[in-house]
Amino acid sequence: MNIILLGPPGAGKGTQARHLVETRGMVQLSTGDMLREAKNSGTEMGNRVAEVMAKGQLVTDEIVIGLIEEKLTTEKGAGFIFDGFPRTLAQADALAALLSKLGQSLHTVIEMRVDDDALVDRITARSTCSGCGEVYNDHTKPIPADGRCTNCGEQKEFTRRADDNEDSLRTRLMEYYKKTSPLIGYYYAKGDLRPVNGLADIKEVTASIEAVLG
Ligand code: AMP
């Protein structure tokens, strides 16, 4: 079963993807994580994408499609969760072609619906456990006083993403509405789209996704 989690930055795609990895043994393919890894590795490609990401713009289709293609052929599990990919119509077409080449298909596209005010609040208050990726929020889920992650139990660093600031976020939202939101119509027309309310409590969102996946 291969699924896409579609939604703007801060919709909760990463949090829900991690849950599906833990409960169903699926493989999370986050192009954002792959690009951050490339950025930190100091490779030529990493250096090229770093600036684009810091501004909140989209990296070229060619780069992200290449990253996804490599993972699709090397990673194994009970299906793929595409998190933050595809983000353009060209990426959506490329994904369909890659899956078909592997004799696979797309099961469902889960559209995580949230409103912009909630996104700004979530993103500017967000931090992540560098050990396991658990997401915290300064207001609703603060980092534990003892510095021990509630998910992995480790005392790792809690990091804020370089692009989680208001300037970059404004560009990321514009990029989403201009280039990614047309995918809602694209997958709706194919009969693949299943909306869930991404504003609900994390556990309720998880339950809605479980209900969709069956
Ligand atoms: P994310 O972690 O999904 O919020 O992605 C962080 C940043 O990585 C985005 O703002 C883009 O600069 C870049 N990025 C991630 N996925 C893609 C994609 N599918 N296409 C283009 N750029 C991407």
JSON list of C-alpha atoms and ligand atoms in Angstrom, two decimals:
[
{"chain": "A", "resi": 1, "resn": "MET", "atom": "CA", "xyz": [0.00, 0.00, 0.00]},
{"chain": "A", "resi": 2, "resn": "ASN", "atom": "CA", "xyz": [1.54, 3.30, -1.11]},
{"chain": "A", "resi": 3, "resn": "ILE", "atom": "CA", "xyz": [0.07, 6.56, 0.16]},
{"chain": "A", "resi": 4, "resn": "ILE", "atom": "CA", "xyz": [0.67, 10.29, -0.12]},
{"chain": "A", "resi": 5, "resn": "LEU", "atom": "CA", "xyz": [0.25, 12.67, 2.81]},
{"chain": "A", "resi": 6, "resn": "LEU", "atom": "CA", "xyz": [-0.67, 15.95, 1.15]},
{"chain": "A", "resi": 7, "resn": "GLY", "atom": "CA", "xyz": [-0.94, 19.25, 2.99]},
{"chain": "A", "resi": 8, "resn": "PRO", "atom": "CA", "xyz": [0.79, 22.58, 3.67]},
{"chain": "A", "resi": 9, "resn": "PRO", "atom": "CA", "xyz": [3.87, 22.91, 5.90]},
{"chain": "A", "resi": 10, "resn": "GLY", "atom": "CA", "xyz": [2.89, 22.28, 9.51]},
{"chain": "A", "resi": 11, "resn": "ALA", "atom": "CA", "xyz": [-0.16, 20.16, 8.65]},
{"chain": "A", "resi": 12, "resn": "GLY", "atom": "CA", "xyz": [1.27, 17.25, 10.65]},
{"chain": "A", "resi": 13, "resn": "LYS", "atom": "CA", "xyz": [2.43, 15.05, 7.76]},
{"chain": "A", "resi": 14, "resn": "GLY", "atom": "CA", "xyz": [5.70, 14.03, 9.43]},
{"chain": "A", "resi": 15, "resn": "THR", "atom": "CA", "xyz": [4.04, 13.23, 12.76]},
{"chain": "A", "resi": 16, "resn": "GLN", "atom": "CA", "xyz": [1.40, 11.03, 11.13]},
{"chain": "A", "resi": 17, "resn": "ALA", "atom": "CA", "xyz": [3.95, 9.39, 8.82]},
{"chain": "A", "resi": 18, "resn": "ARG", "atom": "CA", "xyz": [6.08, 8.36, 11.80]},
{"chain": "A", "resi": 19, "resn": "HIS", "atom": "CA", "xyz": [3.02, 6.80, 13.43]},
{"chain": "A", "resi": 20, "resn": "LEU", "atom": "CA", "xyz": [2.31, 4.75, 10.30]},
{"chain": "A", "resi": 21, "resn": "VAL", "atom": "CA", "xyz": [5.94, 3.61, 10.21]},
{"chain": "A", "resi": 22, "resn": "GLU", "atom": "CA", "xyz": [5.70, 2.41, 13.83]},
{"chain": "A", "resi": 23, "resn": "THR", "atom": "CA", "xyz": [2.30, 0.73, 13.57]},
{"chain": "A", "resi": 24, "resn": "ARG", "atom": "CA", "xyz": [2.33, -0.65, 10.03]},
{"chain": "A", "resi": 25, "resn": "GLY", "atom": "CA", "xyz": [6.00, -1.05, 9.13]},
{"chain": "A", "resi": 26, "resn": "MET", "atom": "CA", "xyz": [5.62, 1.30, 6.20]},
{"chain": "A", "resi": 27, "resn": "VAL", "atom": "CA", "xyz": [8.58, 3.31, 4.87]},
{"chain": "A", "resi": 28, "resn": "GLN", "atom": "CA", "xyz": [8.45, 7.11, 5.22]},
{"chain": "A", "resi": 29, "resn": "LEU", "atom": "CA", "xyz": [9.88, 8.93, 2.22]},
{"chain": "A", "resi": 30, "resn": "SER", "atom": "CA", "xyz": [10.21, 12.58, 3.23]},
{"chain": "A", "resi": 31, "resn": "THR", "atom": "CA", "xyz": [11.93, 14.65, 0.55]},
{"chain": "A", "resi": 32, "resn": "GLY", "atom": "CA", "xyz": [12.38, 17.43, 3.16]},
{"chain": "A", "resi": 33, "resn": "ASP", "atom": "CA", "xyz": [14.37, 15.03, 5.39]},
{"chain": "A", "resi": 34, "resn": "MET", "atom": "CA", "xyz": [16.39, 13.77, 2.41]},
{"chain": "A", "resi": 35, "resn": "LEU", "atom": "CA", "xyz": [17.22, 17.33, 1.36]},
{"chain": "A", "resi": 36, "resn": "ARG", "atom": "CA", "xyz": [18.18, 18.34, 4.93]},
{"chain": "A", "resi": 37, "resn": "GLU", "atom": "CA", "xyz": [20.48, 15.30, 5.03]},
{"chain": "A", "resi": 38, "resn": "ALA", "atom": "CA", "xyz": [22.03, 16.31, 1.69]},
{"chain": "A", "resi": 39, "resn": "LYS", "atom": "CA", "xyz": [22.42, 19.87, 2.97]},
{"chain": "A", "resi": 40, "resn": "ASN", "atom": "CA", "xyz": [24.28, 18.69, 6.09]},
{"chain": "A", "resi": 41, "resn": "SER", "atom": "CA", "xyz": [26.50, 16.31, 4.13]},
{"chain": "A", "resi": 42, "resn": "GLY", "atom": "CA", "xyz": [28.16, 19.27, 2.39]},
{"chain": "A", "resi": 43, "resn": "THR", "atom": "CA", "xyz": [27.91, 17.68, -1.08]},
{"chain": "A", "resi": 44, "resn": "GLU", "atom": "CA", "xyz": [27.67, 19.91, -4.14]},
{"chain": "A", "resi": 45, "resn": "MET", "atom": "CA", "xyz": [23.97, 19.14, -4.44]},
{"chain": "A", "resi": 46, "resn": "GLY", "atom": "CA", "xyz": [23.55, 19.83, -0.71]},
{"chain": "A", "resi": 47, "resn": "ASN", "atom": "CA", "xyz": [25.12, 23.25, -1.04]},
{"chain": "A", "resi": 48, "resn": "ARG", "atom": "CA", "xyz": [22.92, 24.08, -4.03]},
{"chain": "A", "resi": 49, "resn": "VAL", "atom": "CA", "xyz": [19.69, 23.21, -2.24]},
{"chain": "A", "resi": 50, "resn": "ALA", "atom": "CA", "xyz": [20.59, 24.83, 1.10]},
{"chain": "A", "resi": 51, "resn": "GLU", "atom": "CA", "xyz": [19.96, 28.36, -0.09]},
{"chain": "A", "resi": 52, "resn": "VAL", "atom": "CA", "xyz": [16.72, 27.48, -1.86]},
{"chain": "A", "resi": 53, "resn": "MET", "atom": "CA", "xyz": [15.40, 25.72, 1.26]},
{"chain": "A", "resi": 54, "resn": "ALA", "atom": "CA", "xyz": [16.39, 28.57, 3.59]},
{"chain": "A", "resi": 55, "resn": "LYS", "atom": "CA", "xyz": [14.28, 30.95, 1.48]},
{"chain": "A", "resi": 56, "resn": "GLY", "atom": "CA", "xyz": [11.33, 28.55, 1.56]},
{"chain": "A", "resi": 57, "resn": "GLN", "atom": "CA", "xyz": [11.31, 28.00, -2.20]},
{"chain": "A", "resi": 58, "resn": "LEU", "atom": "CA", "xyz": [10.93, 24.65, -3.90]},
{"chain": "A", "resi": 59, "resn": "VAL", "atom": "CA", "xyz": [13.98, 22.66, -4.96]},
{"chain": "A", "resi": 60, "resn": "THR", "atom": "CA", "xyz": [13.96, 21.62, -8.65]},
{"chain": "A", "resi": 61, "resn": "ASP", "atom": "CA", "xyz": [11.76, 18.72, -9.72]},
{"chain": "A", "resi": 62, "resn": "GLU", "atom": "CA", "xyz": [14.79, 16.97, -11.19]},
{"chain": "A", "resi": 63, "resn": "ILE", "atom": "CA", "xyz": [16.58, 16.80, -7.82]},
{"chain": "A", "resi": 64, "resn": "VAL", "atom": "CA", "xyz": [13.65, 15.56, -5.75]},
{"chain": "A", "resi": 65, "resn": "ILE", "atom": "CA", "xyz": [12.48, 13.06, -8.36]},
{"chain": "A", "resi": 66, "resn": "GLY", "atom": "CA", "xyz": [16.05, 11.67, -8.45]},
{"chain": "A", "resi": 67, "resn": "LEU", "atom": "CA", "xyz": [16.05, 11.31, -4.65]},
{"chain": "A", "resi": 68, "resn": "ILE", "atom": "CA", "xyz": [12.69, 9.52, -4.65]},
{"chain": "A", "resi": 69, "resn": "GLU", "atom": "CA", "xyz": [13.67, 7.22, -7.50]},
{"chain": "A", "resi": 70, "resn": "GLU", "atom": "CA", "xyz": [16.75, 6.08, -5.62]},
{"chain": "A", "resi": 71, "resn": "LYS", "atom": "CA", "xyz": [14.78, 5.35, -2.43]},
{"chain": "A", "resi": 72, "resn": "LEU", "atom": "CA", "xyz": [12.00, 3.52, -4.27]},
{"chain": "A", "resi": 73, "resn": "THR", "atom": "CA", "xyz": [14.49, 1.04, -5.61]},
{"chain": "A", "resi": 74, "resn": "THR", "atom": "CA", "xyz": [16.51, 0.55, -2.41]},
{"chain": "A", "resi": 75, "resn": "GLU", "atom": "CA", "xyz": [14.04, 0.77, 0.51]},
{"chain": "A", "resi": 76, "resn": "LYS", "atom": "CA", "xyz": [11.78, -2.14, 1.43]},
{"chain": "A", "resi": 77, "resn": "GLY", "atom": "CA", "xyz": [8.73, -2.26, 3.71]},
{"chain": "A", "resi": 78, "resn": "ALA", "atom": "CA", "xyz": [4.95, -2.58, 3.86]},
{"chain": "A", "resi": 79, "resn": "GLY", "atom": "CA", "xyz": [4.45, 0.25, 1.40]},
{"chain": "A", "resi": 80, "resn": "PHE", "atom": "CA", "xyz": [5.69, 3.81, 1.02]},
{"chain": "A", "resi": 81, "resn": "ILE", "atom": "CA", "xyz": [4.39, 6.97, 2.69]},
{"chain": "A", "resi": 82, "resn": "PHE", "atom": "CA", "xyz": [5.21, 9.97, 0.52]},
{"chain": "A", "resi": 83, "resn": "ASP", "atom": "CA", "xyz": [5.61, 12.90, 2.90]},
{"chain": "A", "resi": 84, "resn": "GLY", "atom": "CA", "xyz": [6.16, 16.29, 1.25]},
{"chain": "A", "resi": 85, "resn": "PHE", "atom": "CA", "xyz": [6.31, 14.69, -2.20]},
{"chain": "A", "resi": 86, "resn": "PRO", "atom": "CA", "xyz": [4.91, 15.26, -4.79]},
{"chain": "A", "resi": 87, "resn": "ARG", "atom": "CA", "xyz": [4.77, 19.06, -4.52]},
{"chain": "A", "resi": 88, "resn": "THR", "atom": "CA", "xyz": [4.22, 19.90, -8.21]},
{"chain": "A", "resi": 89, "resn": "LEU", "atom": "CA", "xyz": [2.20, 18.40, -11.04]},
{"chain": "A", "resi": 90, "resn": "ALA", "atom": "CA", "xyz": [5.44, 17.32, -12.76]},
{"chain": "A", "resi": 91, "resn": "GLN", "atom": "CA", "xyz": [6.44, 15.44, -9.59]},
{"chain": "A", "resi": 92, "resn": "ALA", "atom": "CA", "xyz": [3.01, 13.78, -9.45]},
{"chain": "A", "resi": 93, "resn": "ASP", "atom": "CA", "xyz": [3.36, 12.57, -13.04]},
{"chain": "A", "resi": 94, "resn": "ALA", "atom": "CA", "xyz": [6.89, 11.35, -12.34]},
{"chain": "A", "resi": 95, "resn": "LEU", "atom": "CA", "xyz": [5.71, 9.44, -9.27]},
{"chain": "A", "resi": 96, "resn": "ALA", "atom": "CA", "xyz": [2.97, 7.70, -11.25]},
{"chain": "A", "resi": 97, "resn": "ALA", "atom": "CA", "xyz": [5.54, 6.68, -13.89]},
{"chain": "A", "resi": 98, "resn": "LEU", "atom": "CA", "xyz": [8.06, 5.46, -11.28]},
{"chain": "A", "resi": 99, "resn": "LEU", "atom": "CA", "xyz": [5.47, 3.37, -9.45]},
{"chain": "A", "resi": 100, "resn": "SER", "atom": "CA", "xyz": [4.16, 1.88, -12.66]},
{"chain": "A", "resi": 101, "resn": "LYS", "atom": "CA", "xyz": [7.74, 0.97, -13.71]},
{"chain": "A", "resi": 102, "resn": "LEU", "atom": "CA", "xyz": [8.03, -0.96, -10.42]},
{"chain": "A", "resi": 103, "resn": "GLY", "atom": "CA", "xyz": [4.66, -2.66, -10.99]},
{"chain": "A", "resi": 104, "resn": "GLN", "atom": "CA", "xyz": [3.15, -0.71, -8.09]},
{"chain": "A", "resi": 105, "resn": "SER", "atom": "CA", "xyz": [0.37, 1.82, -7.69]},
{"chain": "A", "resi": 106, "resn": "LEU", "atom": "CA", "xyz": [-0.91, 4.52, -5.40]},
{"chain": "A", "resi": 107, "resn": "HIS", "atom": "CA", "xyz": [-3.54, 3.47, -2.88]},
{"chain": "A", "resi": 108, "resn": "THR", "atom": "CA", "xyz": [-4.74, 6.76, -1.41]},
{"chain": "A", "resi": 109, "resn": "VAL", "atom": "CA", "xyz": [-3.88, 10.44, -1.15]},
{"chain": "A", "resi": 110, "resn": "ILE", "atom": "CA", "xyz": [-4.69, 11.79, 2.30]},
{"chain": "A", "resi": 111, "resn": "GLU", "atom": "CA", "xyz": [-5.29, 15.51, 2.22]},
{"chain": "A", "resi": 112, "resn": "MET", "atom": "CA", "xyz": [-4.57, 17.02, 5.64]},
{"chain": "A", "resi": 113, "resn": "ARG", "atom": "CA", "xyz": [-6.70, 20.15, 5.89]},
{"chain": "A", "resi": 114, "resn": "VAL", "atom": "CA", "xyz": [-5.64, 22.99, 8.19]},
{"chain": "A", "resi": 115, "resn": "ASP", "atom": "CA", "xyz": [-6.00, 26.76, 8.17]},
{"chain": "A", "resi": 116, "resn": "ASP", "atom": "CA", "xyz": [-3.14, 29.24, 7.78]},
{"chain": "A", "resi": 117, "resn": "ASP", "atom": "CA", "xyz": [-3.35, 30.81, 11.25]},
{"chain": "A", "resi": 118, "resn": "ALA", "atom": "CA", "xyz": [-2.93, 27.41, 12.86]},
{"chain": "A", "resi": 119, "resn": "LEU", "atom": "CA", "xyz": [0.04, 26.69, 10.59]},
{"chain": "A", "resi": 120, "resn": "VAL", "atom": "CA", "xyz": [1.90, 29.85, 11.58]},
{"chain": "A", "resi": 121, "resn": "ASP", "atom": "CA", "xyz": [1.31, 29.09, 15.27]},
{"chain": "A", "resi": 122, "resn": "ARG", "atom": "CA", "xyz": [2.44, 25.50, 14.89]},
{"chain": "A", "resi": 123, "resn": "ILE", "atom": "CA", "xyz": [5.52, 26.14, 12.84]},
{"chain": "A", "resi": 124, "resn": "THR", "atom": "CA", "xyz": [6.99, 29.08, 14.69]},
{"chain": "A", "resi": 125, "resn": "ALA", "atom": "CA", "xyz": [6.63, 27.16, 17.98]},
{"chain": "A", "resi": 126, "resn": "ARG", "atom": "CA", "xyz": [7.91, 23.83, 16.66]},
{"chain": "A", "resi": 127, "resn": "SER", "atom": "CA", "xyz": [11.00, 21.88, 17.72]},
{"chain": "A", "resi": 128, "resn": "THR", "atom": "CA", "xyz": [12.08, 18.32, 17.05]},
{"chain": "A", "resi": 129, "resn": "CYS", "atom": "CA", "xyz": [13.94, 15.64, 19.00]},
{"chain": "A", "resi": 130, "resn": "SER", "atom": "CA", "xyz": [17.17, 15.09, 17.06]},
{"chain": "A", "resi": 131, "resn": "GLY", "atom": "CA", "xyz": [17.14, 11.44, 18.13]},
{"chain": "A", "resi": 132, "resn": "CYS", "atom": "CA", "xyz": [13.76, 10.21, 16.92]},
{"chain": "A", "resi": 133, "resn": "GLY", "atom": "CA", "xyz": [12.08, 13.15, 15.16]},
{"chain": "A", "resi": 134, "resn": "GLU", "atom": "CA", "xyz": [9.29, 13.55, 17.74]},
{"chain": "A", "resi": 135, "resn": "VAL", "atom": "CA", "xyz": [7.71, 16.98, 17.27]},
{"chain": "A", "resi": 136, "resn": "TYR", "atom": "CA", "xyz": [7.17, 19.39, 20.19]},
{"chain": "A", "resi": 137, "resn": "ASN", "atom": "CA", "xyz": [5.30, 22.70, 20.41]},
{"chain": "A", "resi": 138, "resn": "ASP", "atom": "CA", "xyz": [6.20, 25.50, 22.85]},
{"chain": "A", "resi": 139, "resn": "HIS", "atom": "CA", "xyz": [2.53, 26.02, 23.77]},
{"chain": "A", "resi": 140, "resn": "THR", "atom": "CA", "xyz": [0.71, 22.71, 23.36]},
{"chain": "A", "resi": 141, "resn": "LYS", "atom": "CA", "xyz": [3.48, 20.14, 23.90]},
{"chain": "A", "resi": 142, "resn": "PRO", "atom": "CA", "xyz": [6.55, 21.74, 25.51]},
{"chain": "A", "resi": 143, "resn": "ILE", "atom": "CA", "xyz": [9.91, 19.98, 25.73]},
{"chain": "A", "resi": 144, "resn": "PRO", "atom": "CA", "xyz": [9.94, 18.02, 29.05]},
{"chain": "A", "resi": 145, "resn": "ALA", "atom": "CA", "xyz": [11.69, 19.80, 31.93]},
{"chain": "A", "resi": 146, "resn": "ASP", "atom": "CA", "xyz": [14.20, 16.93, 32.33]},
{"chain": "A", "resi": 147, "resn": "GLY", "atom": "CA", "xyz": [15.15, 17.23, 28.64]},
{"chain": "A", "resi": 148, "resn": "ARG", "atom": "CA", "xyz": [14.19, 13.58, 28.03]},
{"chain": "A", "resi": 149, "resn": "CYS", "atom": "CA", "xyz": [12.14, 12.93, 24.90]},
{"chain": "A", "resi": 150, "resn": "THR", "atom": "CA", "xyz": [8.72, 11.46, 25.71]},
{"chain": "A", "resi": 151, "resn": "ASN", "atom": "CA", "xyz": [8.93, 9.21, 22.64]},
{"chain": "A", "resi": 152, "resn": "CYS", "atom": "CA", "xyz": [12.46, 7.74, 22.62]},
{"chain": "A", "resi": 153, "resn": "GLY", "atom": "CA", "xyz": [13.36, 8.48, 26.27]},
{"chain": "A", "resi": 154, "resn": "GLU", "atom": "CA", "xyz": [16.75, 9.89, 25.25]},
{"chain": "A", "resi": 155, "resn": "GLN", "atom": "CA", "xyz": [18.28, 13.21, 26.32]},
{"chain": "A", "resi": 156, "resn": "LYS", "atom": "CA", "xyz": [19.06, 14.44, 22.80]},
{"chain": "A", "resi": 157, "resn": "GLU", "atom": "CA", "xyz": [19.15, 17.96, 21.47]},
{"chain": "A", "resi": 158, "resn": "PHE", "atom": "CA", "xyz": [15.81, 19.54, 20.53]},
{"chain": "A", "resi": 159, "resn": "THR", "atom": "CA", "xyz": [16.32, 21.44, 17.28]},
{"chain": "A", "resi": 160, "resn": "ARG", "atom": "CA", "xyz": [14.41, 24.11, 15.40]},
{"chain": "A", "resi": 161, "resn": "ARG", "atom": "CA", "xyz": [14.45, 23.97, 11.62]},
{"chain": "A", "resi": 162, "resn": "ALA", "atom": "CA", "xyz": [16.31, 26.83, 9.91]},
{"chain": "A", "resi": 163, "resn": "ASP", "atom": "CA", "xyz": [13.28, 27.45, 7.66]},
{"chain": "A", "resi": 164, "resn": "ASP", "atom": "CA", "xyz": [10.75, 27.54, 10.54]},
{"chain": "A", "resi": 165, "resn": "ASN", "atom": "CA", "xyz": [10.72, 31.35, 10.73]},
{"chain": "A", "resi": 166, "resn": "GLU", "atom": "CA", "xyz": [7.99, 33.74, 9.63]},
{"chain": "A", "resi": 167, "resn": "ASP", "atom": "CA", "xyz": [9.74, 35.03, 6.48]},
{"chain": "A", "resi": 168, "resn": "SER", "atom": "CA", "xyz": [10.54, 31.63, 5.08]},
{"chain": "A", "resi": 169, "resn": "LEU", "atom": "CA", "xyz": [7.14, 30.32, 6.13]},
{"chain": "A", "resi": 170, "resn": "ARG", "atom": "CA", "xyz": [5.36, 33.01, 4.11]},
{"chain": "A", "resi": 171, "resn": "THR", "atom": "CA", "xyz": [7.22, 31.86, 0.98]},
{"chain": "A", "resi": 172, "resn": "ARG", "atom": "CA", "xyz": [6.59, 28.18, 1.81]},
{"chain": "A", "resi": 173, "resn": "LEU", "atom": "CA", "xyz": [2.85, 28.84, 2.04]},
{"chain": "A", "resi": 174, "resn": "MET", "atom": "CA", "xyz": [2.84, 30.75, -1.25]},
{"chain": "A", "resi": 175, "resn": "GLU", "atom": "CA", "xyz": [4.74, 27.93, -2.91]},
{"chain": "A", "resi": 176, "resn": "TYR", "atom": "CA", "xyz": [2.18, 25.49, -1.51]},
{"chain": "A", "resi": 177, "resn": "TYR", "atom": "CA", "xyz": [-0.83, 27.39, -2.84]},
{"chain": "A", "resi": 178, "resn": "LYS", "atom": "CA", "xyz": [0.74, 28.11, -6.24]},
{"chain": "A", "resi": 179, "resn": "LYS", "atom": "CA", "xyz": [2.44, 24.83, -7.02]},
{"chain": "A", "resi": 180, "resn": "THR", "atom": "CA", "xyz": [1.22, 22.09, -4.68]},
{"chain": "A", "resi": 181, "resn": "SER", "atom": "CA", "xyz": [-2.47, 22.78, -4.06]},
{"chain": "A", "resi": 182, "resn": "PRO", "atom": "CA", "xyz": [-3.33, 22.02, -7.75]},
{"chain": "A", "resi": 183, "resn": "LEU", "atom": "CA", "xyz": [-2.55, 18.41, -6.78]},
{"chain": "A", "resi": 184, "resn": "ILE", "atom": "CA", "xyz": [-5.77, 18.38, -4.75]},
{"chain": "A", "resi": 185, "resn": "GLY", "atom": "CA", "xyz": [-7.76, 18.66, -7.99]},
{"chain": "A", "resi": 186, "resn": "TYR", "atom": "CA", "xyz": [-5.39, 16.28, -9.78]},
{"chain": "A", "resi": 187, "resn": "TYR", "atom": "CA", "xyz": [-5.92, 13.45, -7.28]},
{"chain": "A", "resi": 188, "resn": "TYR", "atom": "CA", "xyz": [-9.60, 14.27, -6.74]},
{"chain": "A", "resi": 189, "resn": "ALA", "atom": "CA", "xyz": [-10.18, 13.75, -10.47]},
{"chain": "A", "resi": 190, "resn": "LYS", "atom": "CA", "xyz": [-8.47, 10.37, -10.24]},
{"chain": "A", "resi": 191, "resn": "GLY", "atom": "CA", "xyz": [-10.75, 9.40, -7.32]},
{"chain": "A", "resi": 192, "resn": "ASP", "atom": "CA", "xyz": [-7.75, 8.98, -4.97]},
{"chain": "A", "resi": 193, "resn": "LEU", "atom": "CA", "xyz": [-8.29, 11.92, -2.58]},
{"chain": "A", "resi": 194, "resn": "ARG", "atom": "CA", "xyz": [-9.43, 11.43, 1.04]},
{"chain": "A", "resi": 195, "resn": "PRO", "atom": "CA", "xyz": [-9.59, 14.62, 3.17]},
{"chain": "A", "resi": 196, "resn": "VAL", "atom": "CA", "xyz": [-9.02, 14.54, 6.94]},
{"chain": "A", "resi": 197, "resn": "ASN", "atom": "CA", "xyz": [-9.25, 17.38, 9.45]},
{"chain": "A", "resi": 198, "resn": "GLY", "atom": "CA", "xyz": [-5.63, 18.14, 10.31]},
{"chain": "A", "resi": 199, "resn": "LEU", "atom": "CA", "xyz": [-6.65, 20.65, 12.97]},
{"chain": "A", "resi": 200, "resn": "ALA", "atom": "CA", "xyz": [-7.99, 17.99, 15.33]},
{"chain": "A", "resi": 201, "resn": "ASP", "atom": "CA", "xyz": [-5.97, 16.54, 18.21]},
{"chain": "A", "resi": 202, "resn": "ILE", "atom": "CA", "xyz": [-3.02, 14.39, 16.96]},
{"chain": "A", "resi": 203, "resn": "LYS", "atom": "CA", "xyz": [-4.71, 11.15, 18.13]},
{"chain": "A", "resi": 204, "resn": "GLU", "atom": "CA", "xyz": [-7.96, 12.08, 16.36]},
{"chain": "A", "resi": 205, "resn": "VAL", "atom": "CA", "xyz": [-6.09, 12.79, 13.12]},
{"chain": "A", "resi": 206, "resn": "THR", "atom": "CA", "xyz": [-4.38, 9.40, 13.48]},
{"chain": "A", "resi": 207, "resn": "ALA", "atom": "CA", "xyz": [-7.77, 7.73, 13.96]},
{"chain": "A", "resi": 208, "resn": "SER", "atom": "CA", "xyz": [-9.18, 9.47, 10.84]},
{"chain": "A", "resi": 209, "resn": "ILE", "atom": "CA", "xyz": [-6.22, 8.26, 8.80]},
{"chain": "A", "resi": 210, "resn": "GLU", "atom": "CA", "xyz": [-6.55, 4.72, 10.17]},
{"chain": "A", "resi": 211, "resn": "ALA", "atom": "CA", "xyz": [-10.24, 4.80, 9.21]},
{"chain": "A", "resi": 212, "resn": "VAL", "atom": "CA", "xyz": [-9.37, 5.84, 5.65]},
{"chain": "A", "resi": 213, "resn": "LEU", "atom": "CA", "xyz": [-6.68, 3.16, 5.29]},
{"chain": "A", "resi": 214, "resn": "GLY", "atom": "CA", "xyz": [-8.80, 0.41, 6.85]},
{"chain": "B", "resi": 1, "resn": "AMP", "atom": "P1", "xyz": [9.49, 19.94, 4.30]},
{"chain": "B", "resi": 1, "resn": "AMP", "atom": "O1", "xyz": [10.37, 19.28, 5.32]},
{"chain": "B", "resi": 1, "resn": "AMP", "atom": "O2", "xyz": [8.64, 18.95, 3.57]},
{"chain": "B", "resi": 1, "resn": "AMP", "atom": "O3", "xyz": [8.70, 21.09, 4.87]},
{"chain": "B", "resi": 1, "resn": "AMP", "atom": "O4", "xyz": [10.47, 20.56, 3.19]},
{"chain": "B", "resi": 1, "resn": "AMP", "atom": "C1", "xyz": [11.43, 21.56, 3.53]},
{"chain": "B", "resi": 1, "resn": "AMP", "atom": "C2", "xyz": [11.93, 22.23, 2.26]},
{"chain": "B", "resi": 1, "resn": "AMP", "atom": "O5", "xyz": [12.57, 21.28, 1.40]},
{"chain": "B", "resi": 1, "resn": "AMP", "atom": "C3", "xyz": [10.84, 22.86, 1.38]},
{"chain": "B", "resi": 1, "resn": "AMP", "atom": "O6", "xyz": [10.50, 24.16, 1.80]},
{"chain": "B", "resi": 1, "resn": "AMP", "atom": "C4", "xyz": [11.56, 22.88, 0.02]},
{"chain": "B", "resi": 1, "resn": "AMP", "atom": "O7", "xyz": [12.53, 23.88, -0.05]},
{"chain": "B", "resi": 1, "resn": "AMP", "atom": "C5", "xyz": [12.28, 21.54, 0.04]},
{"chain": "B", "resi": 1, "resn": "AMP", "atom": "N1", "xyz": [11.44, 20.41, -0.47]},
{"chain": "B", "resi": 1, "resn": "AMP", "atom": "C6", "xyz": [10.98, 19.34, 0.23]},
{"chain": "B", "resi": 1, "resn": "AMP", "atom": "N2", "xyz": [10.27, 18.50, -0.55]},
{"chain": "B", "resi": 1, "resn": "AMP", "atom": "C7", "xyz": [10.27, 19.06, -1.78]},
{"chain": "B", "resi": 1, "resn": "AMP", "atom": "C8", "xyz": [9.67, 18.70, -3.02]},
{"chain": "B", "resi": 1, "resn": "AMP", "atom": "N3", "xyz": [8.93, 17.57, -3.15]},
{"chain": "B", "resi": 1, "resn": "AMP", "atom": "N4", "xyz": [9.86, 19.52, -4.09]},
{"chain": "B", "resi": 1, "resn": "AMP", "atom": "C9", "xyz": [10.60, 20.64, -3.99]},
{"chain": "B", "resi": 1, "resn": "AMP", "atom": "N5", "xyz": [11.17, 21.06, -2.85]},
{"chain": "B", "resi": 1, "resn": "AMP", "atom": "C10", "xyz": [11.01, 20.28, -1.74]}
]
